[in-house]
């Protein structure tokens, strides 16, 4: 089956994909600024809970693993859509979204327990930088989950054939990017203290 | 068309001429009165000559090209020249050379002017406020505002911070400016080499009355400076030695008002009378030549105008208009003028 | 040469009326929308400047209050940077780039419309602050902690933060659009090193946009969070560092000035060769130096902070990098002069403005090199010397470059030439006015007048020069009136231009003026960098399309999405969470409808 009338492009890359890479470049600067601020303010809170006291590495490691597994599911989803396998496409898209929601669930649990333990976004430099950085990441995950669920619904409507694989591919790029950003955050915030 | 450029050049020359004479320009950066100012001025003049040279070359080329190569009727199409590598390399390297010539004295000047101060330097703490300058002399315990006295030919180190927003301390004839930032101590050091009064003002936008945050630096010979220090250290005259009007003024100063924030003693300090820290220390207010951020002459009329309505004089002023009566104002003026 | 068959300019077929403009996704219409809107904002910013200059014409003047003055200079700067120069450049990105690369439109036409509407609404939002007497008043650079809630309790800074965040969205969206357009939608044979310089500069500018705007977005979000939610990013009490704002702002702010100047440099690089009848001297070097400027622009930001006390090493390093960036900039000037050398120079108004760019930008560049010197800058920073510098590069440079573009491309966009006599009056009166307005500022600054002060003491001795500057500013205003009259008269009654009134070398001159909806009857096959001048002629473009060309219709979802965004900002400034949430819902809903509506880009 020939790919649907792909518009001629000078590089051979689909416009959406190229736009997406430019977007990722931009997002690198966004997260880079947030992470740099976190690092600049590390250890400079004058009061309130410190990372050492409050971060839960074992639990966060589980959620990190969950996000990594979701990237695997995403790869499998793209493969399924590309070969026109509706059943597995829906399964893997749903799994990816589900694992994303699990990650968000872990984050919700973490945020609420921190608040209970006395760390809010207003408490100190650590609170402000931590919640803003990880919250921005979480918002990106949430958008990703929305994208995945949209694709899932389209699949159920029969509108996600192999000719639409580009949309899944771009969503996958987004999802993997968000995952990579999390690896960096996990390392910088949780592991290196 | 070329005539325009010459007119501009003439204008430039004329303006330069006016500034070359050391006319009445009290905040001029071109008439340094201290080593820091001289260092900077030296670099500036090097840059100015280089810039003038580049300006003349480039603008002349532009004018030349416009005249020489203007289109005339009946010309064949010009040859298609796309580039010339050697030429392009030369005009890339030439600026590099010029910049290196500039960079060397620049880095030397940076290191020289920012090197840690010597042991004998006079230290003054400068605290920027909206919209006035606080000075504290740790050596002698003197606390004053807006008018900074310094001895000539002695290195001075200003250690500066802000009590509120970012300001910038700038007395142009004595050298460059340095920002005054909360949570941070910035230092600027220089040695004034001329006796005189040097005006300055805040140079970092700091709110409504940023324009009204002036300062003056009074550079004196060592004897006069020592006398000034002694005067500033002396306690104010006891109340019974004050004249009748001044004693009424002291009463008005101490009066508790409603709302409480209208009470002078809450914000101001006068040795032996009050300890407020929000506004300038008034213990020796009578010795200063101007008030209100170096904005108004320190005369009876100036003081009265300020007391009558500070906010009208200095928009946004934290010192409120407390509705003083004219007799109160006259009394206060008498009292404040007695605080020499 | 105008071809005889193209003398009557074709109009957009059957698409007229307000609704067609609101829903347009045609890059040419969007370009005109940007141009007209930006020019109106430019006039508003100019009025703000006139009031500033009137207030400063005399020492101890009382024409406006301190608070009003602070709002005037804040809005003047913010307006000129974000609502005038950037969108004027965008007018040309939109109209001209697809024509120069041989495309029918940009890669994402609806995203393009979205960018415009978000820009317009953002600009209106910022100016709406005047209506509630709370225009931004913290300077265009908004240093904390002056702009923190504690020292700026009112709505002024809220308007500023939210307005800039909204405008950032518009710029980012356009950035992605043009990067993809220029890289992916080039006609066959249009290799990267055959792109017109204006298109190259556009590409570099957009790369800077998408990398620099996220940094200020983060800085602004921190300030917004501090002001609205009580976070501690810029809180001294919590141990925060006030310099964090300055670093984030200038990491954006310096690349931003290259965003402001590179498009104008691109225009100059088109106009000079055309009116010298000679190709650009050293095309490759001009392109590389543009790219180098964009790249090196990331390494100089702290030269805005030489008075902050960063220490001798930081000062020396940033002084060095700043001096270095003068080199690719200077190289361009020489390349431009060499283009004219040996050519046949025609002094059209566009050419005069391009030459004016060179003349004035050199002055601004030289004062810039003076600023690059940290010790010297300690006397210059925050004074009128910098105001002189920035106006020489931004008015003498960017604005003159943009006027060159207007005179050059107005015939392509409207099918009619602007009147050359009026154009020359516009140029010379501007030249006089601008030098009278800004040259004295060099001296005013060196004689000790700081920036951003609503009045100054007579003792300073700068009153005459301030008065001269004020007169110069009003002369600029007179020149603008001449220009406006010229545009008004020429739009409908100017001399008909034809395809190629200037004997230009690039693709936009191969098609009618104004172009038909679909731009090119067939996508051209490009065989050289100067298609219309090259010896190897490319295949002629037929007058009518060999087969019907489908042009996408409009869409209203970009407007609705833009309204959702501005609704969120309005809700925030009104402290009404329900408006924020409702607008957010509108935004999400409109994005979905946009994504799934049938639209052939």
mmCIF file of C-alpha atoms in Angstrom, chain C residues 45-65 68-69 72-73 76 384 437-438 441 444 449 453-456 462-475 477:
data_model
loop_
_atom_site.group_PDB
_atom_site.id
_atom_site.type_symbol
_atom_site.label_atom_id
_atom_site.label_comp_id
_atom_site.label_asym_id
_atom_site.label_seq_id
_atom_site.Cartn_x
_atom_site.Cartn_y
_atom_site.Cartn_z
ATOM 1 C CA UNK C 45 4.614 53.883 20.336
ATOM 2 C CA UNK C 46 5.648 57.021 18.490
ATOM 3 C CA UNK C 47 3.021 59.102 20.284
ATOM 4 C CA UNK C 48 4.346 57.761 23.560
ATOM 5 C CA UNK C 49 7.796 58.889 22.445
ATOM 6 C CA UNK C 50 6.555 62.369 21.592
ATOM 7 C CA UNK C 51 5.064 62.769 25.048
ATOM 8 C CA UNK C 52 8.309 61.569 26.587
ATOM 9 C CA UNK C 53 10.282 64.059 24.540
ATOM 10 C CA UNK C 54 7.875 66.909 25.325
ATOM 11 C CA UNK C 55 8.228 66.215 29.032
ATOM 12 C CA UNK C 56 12.024 66.180 28.730
ATOM 13 C CA UNK C 57 12.258 69.259 26.508
ATOM 14 C CA UNK C 58 12.781 71.349 29.650
ATOM 15 C CA UNK C 59 14.243 70.522 33.037
ATOM 16 C CA UNK C 60 11.832 70.272 35.981
ATOM 17 C CA UNK C 61 8.956 70.032 33.525
ATOM 18 C CA UNK C 62 5.443 69.142 34.679
ATOM 19 C CA UNK C 63 3.702 68.129 31.465
ATOM 20 C CA UNK C 64 3.129 64.589 32.732
ATOM 21 C CA UNK C 65 3.400 63.102 36.202
ATOM 22 C CA UNK C 68 2.519 58.640 33.718
ATOM 23 C CA UNK C 69 6.045 59.116 32.418
ATOM 24 C CA UNK C 72 4.999 56.026 28.807
ATOM 25 C CA UNK C 73 8.587 54.859 28.557
ATOM 26 C CA UNK C 76 7.132 52.870 24.338
ATOM 27 C CA UNK C 384 21.222 58.429 27.424
ATOM 28 C CA UNK C 437 16.614 63.373 17.872
ATOM 29 C CA UNK C 438 19.266 60.799 18.696
ATOM 30 C CA UNK C 441 21.689 61.795 23.256
ATOM 31 C CA UNK C 444 23.432 64.008 27.086
ATOM 32 C CA UNK C 449 21.812 62.132 32.448
ATOM 33 C CA UNK C 453 13.959 59.739 34.560
ATOM 34 C CA UNK C 454 10.856 61.840 34.170
ATOM 35 C CA UNK C 455 12.735 65.047 34.766
ATOM 36 C CA UNK C 456 16.237 66.323 35.327
ATOM 37 C CA UNK C 462 21.725 69.248 29.121
ATOM 38 C CA UNK C 463 18.569 71.210 28.515
ATOM 39 C CA UNK C 464 19.452 72.616 25.101
ATOM 40 C CA UNK C 465 20.390 69.225 23.773
ATOM 41 C CA UNK C 466 17.212 67.741 25.171
ATOM 42 C CA UNK C 467 15.222 70.428 23.400
ATOM 43 C CA UNK C 468 17.004 69.718 20.120
ATOM 44 C CA UNK C 469 16.222 66.040 20.563
ATOM 45 C CA UNK C 470 12.563 66.826 21.135
ATOM 46 C CA UNK C 471 12.437 68.883 17.962
ATOM 47 C CA UNK C 472 14.069 66.025 16.058
ATOM 48 C CA UNK C 473 11.449 63.607 17.318
ATOM 49 C CA UNK C 474 8.696 65.842 16.003
ATOM 50 C CA UNK C 475 10.420 66.095 12.648
ATOM 51 C CA UNK C 477 6.593 62.532 13.119
#
